[in-house]
């Protein structure tokens, strides 16, 4: 096997060019045709397939979502890009009232094979409206699927599955993962939606990690190797949630920490813990590691303890093992 | 227009230009803890509009809010401290560069979600009307914002209710890296509003006098109950979309275009117009000196302003 190391960004770009081989696929978003547009993920597709199918759009997120839904229902496979997931809040009416509902309220006649791709950021200085992590809002809605690739391999594979899927799928990438490198096969491959992955095998405690926090969880597993046997699960899909992989792991470890990039209350971490508690008895109270209940401040001086950190997870693991 | 007034315009534009040049320096010295969208080249819109406003009038702005904030009387100290993430900032570092505001000067708020602040402006005009306060609100936004539905919803409502609001669209031809012609049917935004009955005019946004005069006219209409106006100011962003540098290498626009606009620099334009009469060497030197002193003081203020304490994360 040829070792083909790609960064997370290159893996996205790679997946898009391959997806475009299907003439029904089109890419739409603000600045998609520029070198810096959507972090350069789309330029290779633009160069290859041109402005007819790689469309630089006006700043009209909600309208364009509806337009993409219409085109999707009529047989195309649009992929709509938003530079930041904060901007997806403008699209909620079309996503929630329309895309998520049409298959159900047409008794299966309508299909909406729409993919929405967006990005989460957490750099200091970006602030309250530019560094949110909104997965749980989207995942609350029956009829939407939500995936959060945490590796270059998944960045490509989950994207291709999302585009191939007949339902609306939201793919949320994380900018903190842009530099990650991984073997990314050249061929077109898909990773089933709704499938979590054991990223580190262990037996004492399970850490379910979401998106960029996977890196922290893996660091924890490695740093504590001689102390605690940590099992790390990369959730990959938020909706549908892979109950099998989660429950199998926690049935073994009977200890659970969920670490998320989003807020704590009503979030992904709460949902995973509810799922586990409905099905299993634990030896210790499960814990959530997630954002505090305030918007993201811009100043870095207040961000020191805002996002989940490796140290914070280690502390929690030790407390739970004590 | 009196030379005194023109000289005041010049001073205000120079203050913004120099304040932003200092920001570039601070950025390179790693003192900025925030994103930064410079207004260089667009100063005349901010100054022309804000000079026409009264102190109690309100403005709302966008991600590119430095010039509006300063022109309406925002404090340079608070702005620098905000960008440095310190407690002396207008929101104690919480908001960052895209949320500048100053209640005492009528800088109501700034928001980086494109077009998101436009309905807020209309809301303040609605409130002024209901409360019977004589006041106008200006919504500053870019050419990209008119592509958002909420702009048209706001415009419609304000016309139906004859609200005292002035929509000021800084048409700098680009939204991030996309030219307006790729995003809109043409580059004449004001011409598309006639069906609404909103009073709409286009001015040379690099000519501070035209901006000022047109704004005065629009304020007069609003205060006499004739409702909203729309001012399209043609201008040009000389720096990159965000950050301290230039971006000709990105290939979405050409430096020749930039050179043409550099010749139309609002400061150059006004000093040419004044023909050195007022802005003679001595006056100019004094003006620059005063502004630089204010800037130096603001830099010191930001530097010595404390970092917010951890517990502030949970405040407000
Ligand atoms: C709703 C929304 N969509 C996209 C963005 C990303 N974005 C930030 S500034 C900008 C361009 C805005 O262009 P314009 O309104 O012309 O203002 P300018 O930057 O030229 O001053 C874009 C697309 C955003 N902030 N909000
Ligand atoms: Mg613009």
XYZ file of C-alpha atoms and ligand atoms in Angstrom:
665
model
C 0.000 0.000 0.000
C 1.364 3.394 -0.937
C 1.590 5.712 2.010
C -0.362 8.758 0.935
C -0.079 11.335 3.706
C -2.542 14.165 3.365
C -3.512 16.922 5.718
C -7.101 17.273 6.869
C -7.596 20.150 4.405
C -6.030 18.219 1.549
C -8.218 15.243 2.376
C -11.347 17.404 2.079
C -10.133 18.805 -1.236
C -9.298 15.292 -2.430
C -12.762 14.018 -1.543
C -14.472 16.917 -3.282
C -12.624 16.445 -6.560
C -13.601 12.782 -6.533
C -17.212 13.496 -5.619
C -17.394 15.892 -8.567
C -16.867 12.978 -10.960
C -20.571 12.430 -10.422
C -22.122 15.066 -12.699
C -25.007 15.588 -10.282
C -22.668 17.034 -7.666
C -22.161 20.784 -7.479
C -20.351 22.930 -4.941
C -21.722 26.274 -3.788
C -20.461 28.806 -1.298
C -19.005 32.246 -0.669
C -15.559 32.591 -2.184
C -15.269 28.981 -3.355
C -13.218 29.990 -6.389
C -10.491 31.795 -4.490
C -7.278 30.355 -3.119
C -8.320 31.326 0.389
C -12.009 30.561 -0.102
C -13.213 27.866 2.300
C -9.568 27.451 3.311
C -8.515 26.334 -0.155
C -10.535 23.110 0.012
C -12.453 23.873 -3.164
C -9.925 25.428 -5.496
C -8.804 22.060 -6.956
C -12.422 21.266 -7.860
C -12.920 24.737 -9.298
C -9.828 24.424 -11.490
C -10.941 21.062 -12.746
C -14.683 21.545 -13.145
C -15.089 25.291 -13.607
C -17.646 27.883 -12.554
C -20.670 26.009 -13.899
C -20.497 23.420 -11.156
C -18.378 25.223 -8.570
C -20.413 28.290 -7.864
C -19.313 31.398 -6.010
C -22.482 32.574 -4.321
C -23.871 35.830 -2.994
C -24.168 36.305 0.772
C -27.629 34.754 0.973
C -27.303 31.743 3.217
C -30.952 31.023 3.871
C -32.103 31.512 0.296
C -29.256 29.439 -1.047
C -30.095 26.624 1.317
C -33.608 26.564 -0.092
C -32.242 26.754 -3.615
C -29.917 23.842 -2.905
C -32.803 21.883 -1.390
C -34.898 22.440 -4.505
C -32.060 21.381 -6.766
C -31.426 18.340 -4.587
C -35.081 17.285 -4.723
C -34.920 17.621 -8.477
C -32.033 15.193 -8.826
C -28.828 17.125 -8.173
C -26.459 16.604 -5.255
C -25.520 20.089 -4.099
C -22.843 20.620 -1.509
C -23.290 23.950 0.227
C -20.344 25.503 2.071
C -20.275 27.953 4.949
C -16.925 29.271 6.087
C -18.073 29.113 9.704
C -20.922 27.185 11.299
C -22.086 30.395 12.986
C -23.379 31.486 9.561
C -25.508 28.349 9.367
C -27.795 29.940 11.920
C -29.125 32.029 9.041
C -30.108 28.816 7.246
C -32.052 27.179 10.046
C -35.504 27.767 8.587
C -34.681 25.981 5.347
C -32.709 23.250 7.087
C -35.089 22.525 9.920
C -38.494 23.321 8.458
C -37.771 22.030 4.989
C -34.753 19.807 4.402
C -35.342 17.791 7.557
C -39.049 17.322 6.922
C -39.596 16.666 3.234
C -38.974 12.924 3.124
C -41.316 12.335 6.050
C -44.158 14.626 5.061
C -44.166 13.290 1.520
C -44.303 9.697 2.786
C -40.937 9.036 1.223
C -41.653 10.557 -2.181
C -39.305 13.529 -1.759
C -35.634 13.080 -1.139
C -33.208 15.832 -0.193
C -29.673 14.635 -0.965
C -28.148 17.882 0.256
C -24.774 18.161 1.952
C -23.927 21.196 4.044
C -20.272 21.586 4.911
C -19.096 24.001 7.542
C -16.271 24.737 9.924
C -15.815 25.269 13.634
C -13.133 27.594 14.941
C -11.781 28.288 18.394
C -8.945 30.730 17.873
C -8.596 33.569 20.337
C -9.820 36.870 18.978
C -12.647 35.489 16.895
C -15.218 35.905 19.596
C -18.839 35.174 20.292
C -20.211 35.046 16.755
C -17.250 33.424 15.030
C -16.198 30.546 17.266
C -19.294 28.599 18.194
C -19.625 24.850 17.921
C -23.267 24.249 17.114
C -23.529 20.518 16.403
C -26.119 19.817 19.066
C -28.529 22.357 17.562
C -28.478 20.521 14.261
C -28.397 17.076 15.831
C -31.583 17.805 17.742
C -33.584 17.656 14.536
C -34.991 14.348 13.256
C -34.373 14.279 9.534
C -30.900 15.793 9.683
C -27.698 13.797 9.930
C -24.611 15.367 11.472
C -21.033 14.138 11.180
C -17.845 15.590 12.653
C -14.736 14.070 11.083
C -11.732 14.204 13.398
C -9.065 12.721 11.134
C -8.003 13.282 7.516
C -9.156 9.754 6.683
C -12.642 10.522 7.973
C -12.575 14.033 6.526
C -12.642 12.456 3.094
C -14.611 9.287 3.798
C -17.459 10.865 5.738
C -17.738 13.656 3.185
C -18.131 11.154 0.361
C -20.763 9.246 2.341
C -22.597 12.471 3.089
C -22.713 13.405 -0.580
C -23.844 9.902 -1.553
C -26.565 9.860 1.099
C -30.149 10.557 0.053
C -30.888 12.661 3.137
C -29.564 16.053 4.212
C -26.235 15.637 5.961
C -24.267 18.326 7.786
C -20.513 17.848 7.820
C -18.793 19.911 10.495
C -15.044 20.195 10.223
C -12.830 21.706 12.896
C -10.140 24.226 12.049
C -7.958 23.070 14.916
C -7.494 19.835 12.938
C -6.350 21.427 9.683
C -2.709 20.434 10.125
C -3.411 16.820 11.101
C -1.842 14.305 8.715
C -2.960 10.809 7.963
C -2.901 8.165 5.306
C -5.712 8.975 2.911
C -6.361 6.383 0.215
C -6.525 7.630 -3.325
C -9.627 5.699 -4.249
C -13.157 6.760 -3.542
C -14.187 5.243 -0.223
C -17.098 5.807 2.070
C -17.384 5.542 5.825
C -20.879 4.619 6.983
C -22.741 7.489 8.622
C -23.711 6.765 12.203
C -20.629 4.763 13.041
C -18.282 5.577 15.896
C -14.735 4.244 16.090
C -12.566 2.983 18.901
C -9.525 5.206 18.480
C -7.541 3.832 21.440
C -8.248 0.518 23.086
C -8.400 0.336 26.862
C -10.347 -1.234 29.682
C -10.591 1.090 32.728
C -12.442 4.132 31.505
C -14.132 5.305 28.323
C -13.652 8.775 26.914
C -16.096 9.585 24.166
C -14.584 12.450 22.193
C -16.079 14.789 19.660
C -14.182 16.369 16.764
C -11.034 18.292 17.768
C -11.222 17.041 21.359
C -10.232 13.620 20.027
C -6.652 14.884 19.934
C -6.806 15.738 23.639
C -8.371 12.382 24.490
C -5.655 10.522 22.624
C -3.013 12.543 24.433
C -4.632 11.593 27.709
C -4.645 7.909 26.797
C -1.000 8.058 25.858
C 0.184 10.129 28.800
C -1.629 7.928 31.308
C -0.637 4.693 29.601
C 1.182 3.316 32.642
C -1.432 4.511 35.082
C -4.886 3.971 33.611
C -6.089 1.967 30.648
C -8.147 4.528 28.747
C -10.415 3.671 25.859
C -11.065 6.517 23.458
C -14.048 6.588 21.163
C -14.129 8.991 18.257
C -17.825 9.685 17.864
C -17.523 10.622 14.152
C -21.303 10.852 13.730
C -23.412 12.906 16.089
C -26.687 11.913 14.484
C -27.314 9.052 14.097
C -25.432 8.223 17.267
C -23.643 4.863 17.329
C -25.112 3.355 20.466
C -23.522 -0.030 19.854
C -19.891 1.095 19.975
C -20.521 3.403 22.940
C -22.432 0.851 24.994
C -19.973 -1.956 24.242
C -17.129 0.160 25.486
C -18.835 1.424 28.615
C -20.194 -2.052 29.434
C -16.542 -3.028 29.650
C -15.125 -0.004 31.494
C -18.185 1.088 33.529
C -16.694 4.570 33.662
C -17.514 7.358 31.239
C -16.294 10.820 30.348
C -17.696 12.632 27.345
C -15.638 15.491 25.934
C -17.275 17.833 23.476
C -16.408 20.995 21.532
C -19.844 22.454 22.233
C -21.649 23.729 25.302
C -22.415 21.479 28.201
C -26.144 21.838 28.768
C -28.460 20.140 26.271
C -25.417 19.124 24.283
C -23.877 16.064 22.700
C -22.200 15.123 25.969
C -25.546 15.152 27.760
C -27.077 12.968 25.083
C -24.309 10.360 25.206
C -24.529 10.165 28.981
C -28.301 9.812 28.834
C -27.963 6.999 26.321
C -25.497 5.168 28.536
C -27.468 5.684 31.738
C -30.635 4.411 30.119
C -28.871 1.198 29.237
C -26.135 0.478 31.755
C -25.177 0.823 35.408
C -21.892 2.604 35.930
C -19.345 2.319 38.714
C -18.820 6.060 38.847
C -20.925 9.080 38.078
C -20.372 9.956 34.417
C -18.841 13.345 33.654
C -19.156 15.909 30.888
C -16.246 17.995 29.718
C -17.560 20.760 27.535
C -17.717 24.505 27.184
C -18.837 26.622 30.131
C -22.264 28.199 29.865
C -21.175 31.499 28.362
C -20.487 32.741 24.827
C -16.865 32.638 23.681
C -15.059 35.817 24.702
C -12.648 37.257 22.167
C -9.842 37.939 24.605
C -7.388 35.073 24.998
C -7.016 35.907 28.671
C -10.493 34.527 29.306
C -10.111 31.555 26.997
C -7.501 29.755 29.059
C -10.060 27.458 30.621
C -12.787 27.774 28.046
C -12.095 24.927 25.639
C -11.539 21.373 26.885
C -7.862 20.685 27.454
C -5.760 17.587 27.897
C -4.980 18.607 31.481
C -8.627 19.007 32.297
C -9.440 15.534 30.984
C -6.495 14.002 32.852
C -7.739 15.558 36.056
C -11.194 14.136 35.463
C -9.833 10.682 34.631
C -7.730 10.619 37.804
C -10.666 11.774 39.897
C -12.842 9.057 38.478
C -10.221 6.370 38.971
C -9.468 7.418 42.535
C -18.464 74.645 3.079
C -16.125 76.493 5.379
C -12.442 75.758 5.417
C -12.746 75.151 9.112
C -15.246 72.374 8.516
C -13.154 70.856 5.758
C -10.153 70.949 7.968
C -12.149 69.174 10.646
C -13.065 66.462 8.104
C -9.440 66.105 7.214
C -8.430 65.804 10.813
C -11.004 63.090 11.452
C -9.916 61.078 8.415
C -6.287 61.445 9.328
C -7.047 60.258 12.849
C -8.577 57.073 11.496
C -5.787 56.527 8.978
C -3.033 56.995 11.545
C -4.864 55.000 14.200
C -5.070 52.074 11.797
C -1.458 52.440 10.729
C -0.547 52.091 14.385
C -2.723 48.987 14.569
C -0.653 47.448 11.789
C 2.478 48.140 13.807
C 0.879 46.682 16.919
C -0.222 43.636 14.953
C 3.339 42.956 13.856
C 4.524 43.498 17.406
C 2.074 40.795 18.483
C 0.012 43.160 20.602
C -3.320 42.527 18.907
C -5.473 39.782 20.386
C -8.311 39.963 17.940
C -9.233 39.730 14.288
C -8.803 43.064 12.530
C -10.623 44.445 9.483
C -9.038 47.697 8.369
C -10.956 50.565 6.796
C -7.995 52.104 4.991
C -9.275 53.899 1.899
C -12.845 54.092 3.151
C -12.430 56.827 5.771
C -14.469 59.449 3.937
C -17.717 57.507 4.256
C -17.402 57.175 8.010
C -16.339 60.788 8.481
C -18.740 62.353 5.988
C -21.709 60.567 7.548
C -20.749 60.979 11.185
C -19.868 64.658 10.828
C -23.420 65.233 9.670
C -24.876 63.432 12.674
C -25.675 64.928 16.041
C -24.256 63.459 19.199
C -27.539 61.784 20.132
C -27.917 60.123 16.739
C -27.029 56.455 16.633
C -24.950 54.299 14.350
C -24.594 50.545 14.015
C -21.707 48.913 12.230
C -20.209 45.665 11.011
C -17.017 43.617 11.173
C -15.293 46.627 9.540
C -16.187 49.041 12.296
C -13.003 50.914 13.288
C -13.650 53.972 11.138
C -17.328 54.253 12.061
C -16.565 53.880 15.731
C -13.845 56.518 15.688
C -15.706 58.930 13.434
C -18.773 58.901 15.691
C -16.641 59.730 18.697
C -15.552 56.333 19.956
C -12.601 56.324 22.307
C -9.314 55.307 20.767
C -8.107 54.113 24.153
C -11.007 51.747 24.558
C -10.617 50.526 21.013
C -6.930 49.698 21.372
C -7.512 48.058 24.731
C -10.352 46.025 23.246
C -8.167 44.775 20.424
C -5.492 43.941 22.984
C -8.042 41.920 24.957
C -7.693 44.069 28.078
C -10.223 45.279 30.642
C -9.881 48.852 29.420
C -11.585 47.793 26.188
C -15.126 48.819 25.334
C -16.327 45.359 26.318
C -13.433 44.463 28.613
C -12.005 42.279 25.833
C -15.104 40.146 25.584
C -16.260 41.321 22.182
C -13.063 41.914 20.243
C -12.570 44.106 17.194
C -15.859 43.284 15.489
C -18.121 44.350 18.354
C -16.930 47.905 18.989
C -19.485 50.150 20.657
C -19.610 53.299 22.747
C -22.993 54.212 24.211
C -21.932 57.704 25.229
C -21.070 58.551 21.622
C -24.045 56.860 19.972
C -22.065 53.913 18.633
C -24.882 51.515 19.398
C -23.197 48.272 18.385
C -21.169 46.485 15.731
C -21.811 42.925 14.583
C -19.831 40.682 12.253
C -22.671 38.513 11.014
C -23.206 40.203 7.677
C -26.386 42.352 7.675
C -27.173 41.260 11.221
C -26.973 44.774 12.620
C -29.263 46.359 10.010
C -32.575 45.375 11.649
C -31.178 46.432 15.022
C -30.675 49.902 13.576
C -34.244 49.901 12.311
C -35.370 48.827 15.773
C -33.744 51.851 17.367
C -35.370 54.123 14.785
C -38.719 52.469 15.471
C -38.218 53.055 19.158
C -37.249 56.702 18.605
C -40.408 57.204 16.577
C -42.637 55.587 19.210
C -41.007 57.521 22.012
C -41.119 60.745 20.033
C -37.374 61.312 20.193
C -35.853 63.449 17.428
C -33.012 61.235 16.348
C -31.814 59.291 13.342
C -30.030 55.975 13.222
C -27.441 55.136 10.594
C -26.809 51.538 9.628
C -23.398 51.112 8.054
C -22.866 47.957 6.002
C -21.047 46.674 2.944
C -22.164 45.825 -0.566
C -22.342 42.177 0.472
C -25.033 42.872 3.044
C -27.683 43.761 0.459
C -27.577 40.123 -0.653
C -29.070 39.073 2.664
C -32.829 38.859 3.004
C -32.780 40.676 6.309
C -31.602 43.843 4.586
C -34.705 43.928 2.389
C -36.967 43.040 5.288
C -35.509 45.923 7.264
C -35.785 48.330 4.356
C -39.389 47.368 3.739
C -40.421 47.804 7.342
C -38.681 51.130 7.702
C -40.360 52.490 4.588
C -43.804 51.253 5.606
C -43.377 52.969 8.972
C -41.450 56.028 7.724
C -38.688 55.379 10.211
C -35.798 57.784 10.747
C -33.077 55.468 9.551
C -30.346 55.951 6.979
C -28.925 52.886 5.313
C -25.323 53.612 4.384
C -23.925 51.023 2.020
C -20.179 51.159 1.542
C -19.883 49.657 -1.890
C -16.209 48.742 -2.053
C -16.854 46.332 -4.936
C -15.852 43.227 -3.022
C -17.195 40.942 -0.380
C -14.171 39.110 0.935
C -12.636 38.028 -2.412
C -15.647 38.107 -4.690
C -16.378 40.991 -7.031
C -19.866 42.439 -6.899
C -20.567 41.552 -10.511
C -20.342 37.877 -9.652
C -22.811 38.313 -6.824
C -25.321 40.918 -8.006
C -27.018 41.863 -11.285
C -24.976 45.086 -11.511
C -22.791 47.281 -9.348
C -25.383 50.045 -8.961
C -27.080 49.119 -5.720
C -29.093 52.287 -5.110
C -30.705 52.027 -8.533
C -32.394 48.822 -7.491
C -34.331 50.412 -4.645
C -36.634 52.720 -6.552
C -39.608 50.383 -6.354
C -39.618 50.651 -2.609
C -40.035 54.372 -2.695
C -37.049 54.763 -0.395
C -35.055 57.881 -1.153
C -31.825 56.459 -2.570
C -28.721 58.217 -3.833
C -25.247 57.243 -4.915
C -22.226 59.331 -4.033
C -18.497 59.184 -4.533
C -17.614 57.631 -1.199
C -14.058 58.930 -1.355
C -15.295 62.501 -1.502
C -16.025 63.405 2.060
C -17.918 66.569 1.120
C -20.406 64.736 -1.074
C -20.966 62.140 1.608
C -21.512 64.845 4.207
C -23.907 66.880 2.116
C -25.974 63.919 1.069
C -26.171 62.673 4.638
C -27.383 66.080 5.816
C -30.112 65.974 3.230
C -31.144 62.485 4.308
C -31.178 63.431 7.971
C -33.394 66.388 7.102
C -35.849 64.092 5.342
C -35.913 61.638 8.221
C -36.429 64.299 10.857
C -39.252 65.848 8.866
C -41.070 62.536 8.817
C -40.186 61.479 5.284
C -38.811 58.153 6.389
C -35.700 56.208 5.528
C -32.991 56.865 2.963
C -30.380 54.733 1.326
C -26.928 56.098 0.616
C -24.645 54.110 -1.633
C -21.070 55.296 -1.209
C -18.664 54.016 -3.840
C -15.332 53.328 -2.263
C -12.510 50.828 -2.120
C -10.742 48.758 0.502
C -6.994 49.143 0.051
C -5.911 46.468 2.535
C -6.671 42.763 2.665
C -10.129 41.658 3.818
C -8.795 41.121 7.301
C -5.321 41.450 8.734
C -2.616 44.086 8.434
C -1.367 43.616 4.897
C -2.308 43.895 1.263
C -3.570 41.032 -0.835
C -2.861 41.707 -4.496
C -1.123 38.334 -4.695
C -4.400 36.503 -4.153
C -5.400 37.231 -7.715
C -9.011 38.234 -7.155
C -8.186 41.858 -7.955
C -5.298 43.673 -9.506
C -2.932 46.188 -8.092
C -3.589 48.451 -11.072
C -7.127 48.775 -9.764
C -5.694 49.541 -6.351
C -3.375 52.173 -7.813
C -6.317 53.891 -9.429
C -8.090 54.019 -6.075
C -4.955 55.117 -4.259
C -5.054 58.185 -6.461
C -8.599 58.712 -5.248
C -7.548 58.398 -1.610
C -9.998 60.477 0.404
C -7.234 62.251 2.292
C -5.310 63.147 -0.844
C -8.505 64.296 -2.466
C -9.346 66.668 0.312
C -5.863 68.074 0.706
C -5.747 68.690 -3.061
C -9.101 70.379 -2.879
C -7.856 72.607 -0.103
C -4.872 73.350 -2.254
C -2.622 73.680 0.727
C -4.603 76.731 1.771
C -5.652 75.457 5.109
C -3.677 72.318 5.376
C -0.469 74.240 5.057
C 2.651 72.634 6.350
C 2.320 74.111 9.772
C -1.290 73.181 10.355
C -0.738 69.733 9.002
C 2.254 69.165 11.228
C 0.315 70.302 14.260
C -2.653 68.121 13.401
C -0.447 65.088 12.936
C 1.352 65.801 16.149
C -1.884 66.025 18.120
C -3.236 62.840 16.645
C -0.006 60.988 17.237
C -0.059 62.123 20.823
C -3.570 60.747 21.230
C -2.458 57.496 19.602
C 0.604 57.190 21.822
C -1.527 57.751 24.872
C -4.018 55.130 23.696
C -1.253 52.612 23.071
C 0.087 53.164 26.565
C -3.392 52.870 27.981
C -3.944 49.534 26.226
C -0.554 48.234 27.283
C -0.962 49.130 30.900
C -4.588 48.068 31.066
C -4.870 44.842 33.072
C -5.748 41.487 31.594
C -9.219 40.393 32.629
C -9.263 38.041 35.580
C -10.468 34.503 35.095
C -13.678 35.021 37.009
C -14.805 37.577 34.466
C -15.482 34.707 32.085
C -18.729 34.113 33.940
C -19.747 37.738 34.327
C -22.667 39.140 32.296
C -23.969 35.900 7.401
C -22.515 35.915 7.134
N -22.054 35.248 6.060
C -20.731 35.250 5.793
C -19.862 35.921 6.588
C -18.373 35.936 6.286
N -17.985 37.271 5.858
C -17.458 38.155 6.704
S -17.194 39.632 6.005
C -17.763 39.088 4.530
C -17.789 39.979 3.344
C -18.628 41.147 3.593
O -18.588 41.959 2.482
P -19.211 43.388 2.524
O -20.552 43.322 3.158
O -19.138 43.937 1.160
O -18.268 44.183 3.537
P -16.708 44.525 3.366
O -15.959 43.418 4.007
O -16.407 44.687 1.938
O -16.527 45.785 4.146
C -18.156 37.763 4.610
C -18.686 36.977 3.494
C -20.387 36.569 7.716
N -19.601 37.223 8.565
N -21.706 36.566 7.954
Mg -17.655 45.051 0.316
